[in-house]
Amino acid sequence: MSDDEIEEIRQQKRAQLESEIRGDGTGNVGEASESPSEPVYVNGVSELNDTVSKYDVVLVDFYADWCGPCKMLEPTVEQLAANTDAAIVKVDVDKNQELAAQYQVRGVPTLLLFADGEPAEQIVGVRGYDDLEGLIDAHLA
């Protein structure tokens, strides 16, 4: 497959997802569990549990607004949301201290990967796009 064909498929998928989000029915989305093309912000345990149960692979970014490394990681997280089949979730640790404590988040940024509803990997600190994409792909297979 050429890069142009891959990009065309990505654009079609993005249009389908946007249509599903708008609810206008113009997309041909077959599964309800298609991953969103932008990070999803969640507040609280129930929202995170709902999101993790809805998607096969979920990468959770525990971050803080005051955290410099978190800001460095943000473009990578947004790119992963747009280009992978994993759902990307953002959790503000200042607003969700209980949730951060539940998953033993001791520093930010902390990335927690869920596969099939269960925590599978935890990474503390900034990582590059290729590393995170490889981690996601390993759990999508």
mmCIF file with all atom_site columns, C-alpha atoms in Angstrom:
data_model
loop_
_atom_site.group_PDB
_atom_site.id
_atom_site.type_symbol
_atom_site.label_atom_id
_atom_site.label_alt_id
_atom_site.label_comp_id
_atom_site.label_asym_id
_atom_site.label_entity_id
_atom_site.label_seq_id
_atom_site.pdbx_PDB_ins_code
_atom_site.Cartn_x
_atom_site.Cartn_y
_atom_site.Cartn_z
_atom_site.occupancy
_atom_site.B_iso_or_equiv
_atom_site.pdbx_formal_charge
_atom_site.auth_seq_id
_atom_site.auth_comp_id
_atom_site.auth_asym_id
_atom_site.auth_atom_id
_atom_site.pdbx_PDB_model_num
ATOM 1   C CA . MET A 1 1   ? 0.000   0.000  0.000  1.00 0.00 ? 1   MET A CA 1
ATOM 2   C CA . SER A 1 2   ? 1.283   3.434  -0.884 1.00 0.00 ? 2   SER A CA 1
ATOM 3   C CA . ASP A 1 3   ? 1.422   6.350  1.530  1.00 0.00 ? 3   ASP A CA 1
ATOM 4   C CA . ASP A 1 4   ? -1.324  8.072  -0.488 1.00 0.00 ? 4   ASP A CA 1
ATOM 5   C CA . GLU A 1 5   ? -3.634  5.047  -0.137 1.00 0.00 ? 5   GLU A CA 1
ATOM 6   C CA . ILE A 1 6   ? -2.998  4.860  3.605  1.00 0.00 ? 6   ILE A CA 1
ATOM 7   C CA . GLU A 1 7   ? -3.692  8.581  3.995  1.00 0.00 ? 7   GLU A CA 1
ATOM 8   C CA . GLU A 1 8   ? -6.934  8.243  2.001  1.00 0.00 ? 8   GLU A CA 1
ATOM 9   C CA . ILE A 1 9   ? -8.070  5.404  4.287  1.00 0.00 ? 9   ILE A CA 1
ATOM 10  C CA . ARG A 1 10  ? -7.224  7.520  7.346  1.00 0.00 ? 10  ARG A CA 1
ATOM 11  C CA . GLN A 1 11  ? -9.247  10.437 5.958  1.00 0.00 ? 11  GLN A CA 1
ATOM 12  C CA . GLN A 1 12  ? -12.222 8.167  5.247  1.00 0.00 ? 12  GLN A CA 1
ATOM 13  C CA . LYS A 1 13  ? -12.070 6.707  8.745  1.00 0.00 ? 13  LYS A CA 1
ATOM 14  C CA . ARG A 1 14  ? -11.784 10.168 10.291 1.00 0.00 ? 14  ARG A CA 1
ATOM 15  C CA . ALA A 1 15  ? -14.870 11.329 8.325  1.00 0.00 ? 15  ALA A CA 1
ATOM 16  C CA . GLN A 1 16  ? -16.793 8.246  9.456  1.00 0.00 ? 16  GLN A CA 1
ATOM 17  C CA . LEU A 1 17  ? -15.861 8.843  13.099 1.00 0.00 ? 17  LEU A CA 1
ATOM 18  C CA . GLU A 1 18  ? -16.799 12.506 12.916 1.00 0.00 ? 18  GLU A CA 1
ATOM 19  C CA . SER A 1 19  ? -20.129 11.532 11.391 1.00 0.00 ? 19  SER A CA 1
ATOM 20  C CA . GLU A 1 20  ? -20.749 9.046  14.181 1.00 0.00 ? 20  GLU A CA 1
ATOM 21  C CA . ILE A 1 21  ? -19.930 11.672 16.796 1.00 0.00 ? 21  ILE A CA 1
ATOM 22  C CA . ARG A 1 22  ? -22.284 14.181 15.134 1.00 0.00 ? 22  ARG A CA 1
ATOM 23  C CA . GLY A 1 23  ? -24.922 11.463 14.783 1.00 0.00 ? 23  GLY A CA 1
ATOM 24  C CA . ASP A 1 24  ? -25.846 12.490 11.246 1.00 0.00 ? 24  ASP A CA 1
ATOM 25  C CA . GLY A 1 25  ? -25.679 8.948  9.895  1.00 0.00 ? 25  GLY A CA 1
ATOM 26  C CA . THR A 1 26  ? -23.576 9.751  6.836  1.00 0.00 ? 26  THR A CA 1
ATOM 27  C CA . GLY A 1 27  ? -20.721 7.477  7.844  1.00 0.00 ? 27  GLY A CA 1
ATOM 28  C CA . ASN A 1 28  ? -20.574 3.746  7.355  1.00 0.00 ? 28  ASN A CA 1
ATOM 29  C CA . VAL A 1 29  ? -19.095 2.862  10.707 1.00 0.00 ? 29  VAL A CA 1
ATOM 30  C CA . GLY A 1 30  ? -19.547 -0.839 11.322 1.00 0.00 ? 30  GLY A CA 1
ATOM 31  C CA . GLU A 1 31  ? -18.502 -1.091 14.953 1.00 0.00 ? 31  GLU A CA 1
ATOM 32  C CA . ALA A 1 32  ? -19.462 1.064  17.893 1.00 0.00 ? 32  ALA A CA 1
ATOM 33  C CA . SER A 1 33  ? -15.966 0.659  19.318 1.00 0.00 ? 33  SER A CA 1
ATOM 34  C CA . GLU A 1 34  ? -14.112 2.692  16.671 1.00 0.00 ? 34  GLU A CA 1
ATOM 35  C CA . SER A 1 35  ? -11.511 4.768  18.463 1.00 0.00 ? 35  SER A CA 1
ATOM 36  C CA . PRO A 1 36  ? -11.939 8.541  18.636 1.00 0.00 ? 36  PRO A CA 1
ATOM 37  C CA . SER A 1 37  ? -9.513  10.617 16.548 1.00 0.00 ? 37  SER A CA 1
ATOM 38  C CA . GLU A 1 38  ? -8.844  13.054 19.398 1.00 0.00 ? 38  GLU A CA 1
ATOM 39  C CA . PRO A 1 39  ? -7.941  12.491 23.036 1.00 0.00 ? 39  PRO A CA 1
ATOM 40  C CA . VAL A 1 40  ? -10.937 12.021 25.331 1.00 0.00 ? 40  VAL A CA 1
ATOM 41  C CA . TYR A 1 41  ? -10.852 13.892 28.643 1.00 0.00 ? 41  TYR A CA 1
ATOM 42  C CA . VAL A 1 42  ? -12.361 11.932 31.531 1.00 0.00 ? 42  VAL A CA 1
ATOM 43  C CA . ASN A 1 43  ? -13.197 12.860 35.102 1.00 0.00 ? 43  ASN A CA 1
ATOM 44  C CA . GLY A 1 44  ? -13.660 10.163 37.685 1.00 0.00 ? 44  GLY A CA 1
ATOM 45  C CA . VAL A 1 45  ? -13.508 6.419  37.977 1.00 0.00 ? 45  VAL A CA 1
ATOM 46  C CA . SER A 1 46  ? -16.842 5.717  36.284 1.00 0.00 ? 46  SER A CA 1
ATOM 47  C CA . GLU A 1 47  ? -15.973 7.725  33.154 1.00 0.00 ? 47  GLU A CA 1
ATOM 48  C CA . LEU A 1 48  ? -12.621 5.955  32.873 1.00 0.00 ? 48  LEU A CA 1
ATOM 49  C CA . ASN A 1 49  ? -14.220 2.540  33.408 1.00 0.00 ? 49  ASN A CA 1
ATOM 50  C CA . ASP A 1 50  ? -16.849 3.272  30.740 1.00 0.00 ? 50  ASP A CA 1
ATOM 51  C CA . THR A 1 51  ? -14.174 4.307  28.257 1.00 0.00 ? 51  THR A CA 1
ATOM 52  C CA . VAL A 1 52  ? -11.908 1.340  29.015 1.00 0.00 ? 52  VAL A CA 1
ATOM 53  C CA . SER A 1 53  ? -14.819 -1.093 28.609 1.00 0.00 ? 53  SER A CA 1
ATOM 54  C CA . LYS A 1 54  ? -15.883 0.504  25.306 1.00 0.00 ? 54  LYS A CA 1
ATOM 55  C CA . TYR A 1 55  ? -12.544 0.163  23.467 1.00 0.00 ? 55  TYR A CA 1
ATOM 56  C CA . ASP A 1 56  ? -10.139 -2.773 23.040 1.00 0.00 ? 56  ASP A CA 1
ATOM 57  C CA . VAL A 1 57  ? -6.996  -0.725 23.674 1.00 0.00 ? 57  VAL A CA 1
ATOM 58  C CA . VAL A 1 58  ? -6.920  2.502  25.684 1.00 0.00 ? 58  VAL A CA 1
ATOM 59  C CA . LEU A 1 59  ? -3.862  4.634  26.437 1.00 0.00 ? 59  LEU A CA 1
ATOM 60  C CA . VAL A 1 60  ? -4.469  6.851  29.471 1.00 0.00 ? 60  VAL A CA 1
ATOM 61  C CA . ASP A 1 61  ? -2.312  9.959  29.875 1.00 0.00 ? 61  ASP A CA 1
ATOM 62  C CA . PHE A 1 62  ? -2.240  11.076 33.512 1.00 0.00 ? 62  PHE A CA 1
ATOM 63  C CA . TYR A 1 63  ? -1.099  14.698 33.296 1.00 0.00 ? 63  TYR A CA 1
ATOM 64  C CA . ALA A 1 64  ? -1.108  18.056 35.079 1.00 0.00 ? 64  ALA A CA 1
ATOM 65  C CA . ASP A 1 65  ? -1.488  21.519 33.548 1.00 0.00 ? 65  ASP A CA 1
ATOM 66  C CA . TRP A 1 66  ? 1.599   22.773 35.407 1.00 0.00 ? 66  TRP A CA 1
ATOM 67  C CA . CYS A 1 67  ? 3.798   19.883 34.197 1.00 0.00 ? 67  CYS A CA 1
ATOM 68  C CA . GLY A 1 68  ? 6.384   20.819 31.548 1.00 0.00 ? 68  GLY A CA 1
ATOM 69  C CA . PRO A 1 69  ? 7.046   17.243 30.360 1.00 0.00 ? 69  PRO A CA 1
ATOM 70  C CA . CYS A 1 70  ? 3.260   16.716 30.087 1.00 0.00 ? 70  CYS A CA 1
ATOM 71  C CA . LYS A 1 71  ? 3.084   19.681 27.705 1.00 0.00 ? 71  LYS A CA 1
ATOM 72  C CA . MET A 1 72  ? 5.958   18.207 25.688 1.00 0.00 ? 72  MET A CA 1
ATOM 73  C CA . LEU A 1 73  ? 4.069   14.906 25.411 1.00 0.00 ? 73  LEU A CA 1
ATOM 74  C CA . GLU A 1 74  ? 0.742   16.454 24.377 1.00 0.00 ? 74  GLU A CA 1
ATOM 75  C CA . PRO A 1 75  ? 1.418   16.700 20.592 1.00 0.00 ? 75  PRO A CA 1
ATOM 76  C CA . THR A 1 76  ? 2.528   13.050 20.587 1.00 0.00 ? 76  THR A CA 1
ATOM 77  C CA . VAL A 1 77  ? -0.646  11.990 22.403 1.00 0.00 ? 77  VAL A CA 1
ATOM 78  C CA . GLU A 1 78  ? -2.800  13.937 19.934 1.00 0.00 ? 78  GLU A CA 1
ATOM 79  C CA . GLN A 1 79  ? -0.948  12.368 17.000 1.00 0.00 ? 79  GLN A CA 1
ATOM 80  C CA . LEU A 1 80  ? -1.488  8.876  18.476 1.00 0.00 ? 80  LEU A CA 1
ATOM 81  C CA . ALA A 1 81  ? -5.215  9.569  18.811 1.00 0.00 ? 81  ALA A CA 1
ATOM 82  C CA . ALA A 1 82  ? -5.423  10.596 15.163 1.00 0.00 ? 82  ALA A CA 1
ATOM 83  C CA . ASN A 1 83  ? -3.295  7.785  13.751 1.00 0.00 ? 83  ASN A CA 1
ATOM 84  C CA . THR A 1 84  ? -3.857  4.640  15.828 1.00 0.00 ? 84  THR A CA 1
ATOM 85  C CA . ASP A 1 85  ? -6.799  2.369  16.588 1.00 0.00 ? 85  ASP A CA 1
ATOM 86  C CA . ALA A 1 86  ? -6.398  2.908  20.327 1.00 0.00 ? 86  ALA A CA 1
ATOM 87  C CA . ALA A 1 87  ? -8.559  5.312  22.280 1.00 0.00 ? 87  ALA A CA 1
ATOM 88  C CA . ILE A 1 88  ? -6.441  8.000  23.929 1.00 0.00 ? 88  ILE A CA 1
ATOM 89  C CA . VAL A 1 89  ? -7.688  9.281  27.280 1.00 0.00 ? 89  VAL A CA 1
ATOM 90  C CA . LYS A 1 90  ? -6.420  12.260 29.281 1.00 0.00 ? 90  LYS A CA 1
ATOM 91  C CA . VAL A 1 91  ? -6.809  12.431 33.070 1.00 0.00 ? 91  VAL A CA 1
ATOM 92  C CA . ASP A 1 92  ? -5.925  15.598 34.992 1.00 0.00 ? 92  ASP A CA 1
ATOM 93  C CA . VAL A 1 93  ? -4.324  14.303 38.204 1.00 0.00 ? 93  VAL A CA 1
ATOM 94  C CA . ASP A 1 94  ? -5.118  17.502 40.104 1.00 0.00 ? 94  ASP A CA 1
ATOM 95  C CA . LYS A 1 95  ? -8.842  17.097 39.444 1.00 0.00 ? 95  LYS A CA 1
ATOM 96  C CA . ASN A 1 96  ? -8.783  13.285 39.776 1.00 0.00 ? 96  ASN A CA 1
ATOM 97  C CA . GLN A 1 97  ? -6.512  12.555 42.722 1.00 0.00 ? 97  GLN A CA 1
ATOM 98  C CA . GLU A 1 98  ? -8.443  9.433  43.770 1.00 0.00 ? 98  GLU A CA 1
ATOM 99  C CA . LEU A 1 99  ? -8.242  8.015  40.264 1.00 0.00 ? 99  LEU A CA 1
ATOM 100 C CA . ALA A 1 100 ? -4.502  8.718  40.085 1.00 0.00 ? 100 ALA A CA 1
ATOM 101 C CA . ALA A 1 101 ? -4.015  7.059  43.480 1.00 0.00 ? 101 ALA A CA 1
ATOM 102 C CA . GLN A 1 102 ? -6.050  4.027  42.400 1.00 0.00 ? 102 GLN A CA 1
ATOM 103 C CA . TYR A 1 103 ? -3.600  3.405  39.538 1.00 0.00 ? 103 TYR A CA 1
ATOM 104 C CA . GLN A 1 104 ? -0.546  4.277  41.662 1.00 0.00 ? 104 GLN A CA 1
ATOM 105 C CA . VAL A 1 105 ? 0.380   7.347  39.644 1.00 0.00 ? 105 VAL A CA 1
ATOM 106 C CA . ARG A 1 106 ? 3.258   8.900  41.543 1.00 0.00 ? 106 ARG A CA 1
ATOM 107 C CA . GLY A 1 107 ? 4.626   11.221 38.885 1.00 0.00 ? 107 GLY A CA 1
ATOM 108 C CA . VAL A 1 108 ? 3.450   12.931 35.730 1.00 0.00 ? 108 VAL A CA 1
ATOM 109 C CA . PRO A 1 109 ? 3.286   12.242 32.945 1.00 0.00 ? 109 PRO A CA 1
ATOM 110 C CA . THR A 1 110 ? 2.309   8.638  33.529 1.00 0.00 ? 110 THR A CA 1
ATOM 111 C CA . LEU A 1 111 ? 0.863   6.614  30.669 1.00 0.00 ? 111 LEU A CA 1
ATOM 112 C CA . LEU A 1 112 ? -1.230  3.561  31.445 1.00 0.00 ? 112 LEU A CA 1
ATOM 113 C CA . LEU A 1 113 ? -2.193  1.184  28.652 1.00 0.00 ? 113 LEU A CA 1
ATOM 114 C CA . PHE A 1 114 ? -5.328  -0.908 29.011 1.00 0.00 ? 114 PHE A CA 1
ATOM 115 C CA . ALA A 1 115 ? -5.843  -3.942 26.777 1.00 0.00 ? 115 ALA A CA 1
ATOM 116 C CA . ASP A 1 116 ? -9.182  -5.783 26.841 1.00 0.00 ? 116 ASP A CA 1
ATOM 117 C CA . GLY A 1 117 ? -10.261 -3.822 29.910 1.00 0.00 ? 117 GLY A CA 1
ATOM 118 C CA . GLU A 1 118 ? -7.200  -4.634 32.027 1.00 0.00 ? 118 GLU A CA 1
ATOM 119 C CA . PRO A 1 119 ? -4.111  -2.536 32.811 1.00 0.00 ? 119 PRO A CA 1
ATOM 120 C CA . ALA A 1 120 ? -1.284  -3.950 30.698 1.00 0.00 ? 120 ALA A CA 1
ATOM 121 C CA . GLU A 1 121 ? 1.597   -1.434 30.718 1.00 0.00 ? 121 GLU A CA 1
ATOM 122 C CA . GLN A 1 122 ? 2.636   1.631  32.693 1.00 0.00 ? 122 GLN A CA 1
ATOM 123 C CA . ILE A 1 123 ? 5.191   4.195  31.521 1.00 0.00 ? 123 ILE A CA 1
ATOM 124 C CA . VAL A 1 124 ? 6.424   7.174  33.524 1.00 0.00 ? 124 VAL A CA 1
ATOM 125 C CA . GLY A 1 125 ? 7.931   10.111 31.660 1.00 0.00 ? 125 GLY A CA 1
ATOM 126 C CA . VAL A 1 126 ? 8.014   11.361 28.113 1.00 0.00 ? 126 VAL A CA 1
ATOM 127 C CA . ARG A 1 127 ? 8.344   8.840  25.295 1.00 0.00 ? 127 ARG A CA 1
ATOM 128 C CA . GLY A 1 128 ? 8.544   9.318  21.550 1.00 0.00 ? 128 GLY A CA 1
ATOM 129 C CA . TYR A 1 129 ? 5.760   8.658  19.078 1.00 0.00 ? 129 TYR A CA 1
ATOM 130 C CA . ASP A 1 130 ? 7.368   5.513  17.647 1.00 0.00 ? 130 ASP A CA 1
ATOM 131 C CA . ASP A 1 131 ? 7.807   3.937  21.094 1.00 0.00 ? 131 ASP A CA 1
ATOM 132 C CA . LEU A 1 132 ? 4.200   4.573  22.070 1.00 0.00 ? 132 LEU A CA 1
ATOM 133 C CA . GLU A 1 133 ? 2.834   3.509  18.687 1.00 0.00 ? 133 GLU A CA 1
ATOM 134 C CA . GLY A 1 134 ? 4.786   0.240  18.980 1.00 0.00 ? 134 GLY A CA 1
ATOM 135 C CA . LEU A 1 135 ? 3.399   -0.332 22.464 1.00 0.00 ? 135 LEU A CA 1
ATOM 136 C CA . ILE A 1 136 ? -0.158  0.224  21.230 1.00 0.00 ? 136 ILE A CA 1
ATOM 137 C CA . ASP A 1 137 ? 0.331   -1.951 18.144 1.00 0.00 ? 137 ASP A CA 1
ATOM 138 C CA . ALA A 1 138 ? 1.671   -4.810 20.286 1.00 0.00 ? 138 ALA A CA 1
ATOM 139 C CA . HIS A 1 139 ? -1.636  -4.888 22.184 1.00 0.00 ? 139 HIS A CA 1
ATOM 140 C CA . LEU A 1 140 ? -3.899  -4.350 19.182 1.00 0.00 ? 140 LEU A CA 1
ATOM 141 C CA . ALA A 1 141 ? -2.761  -7.546 17.485 1.00 0.00 ? 141 ALA A CA 1
#
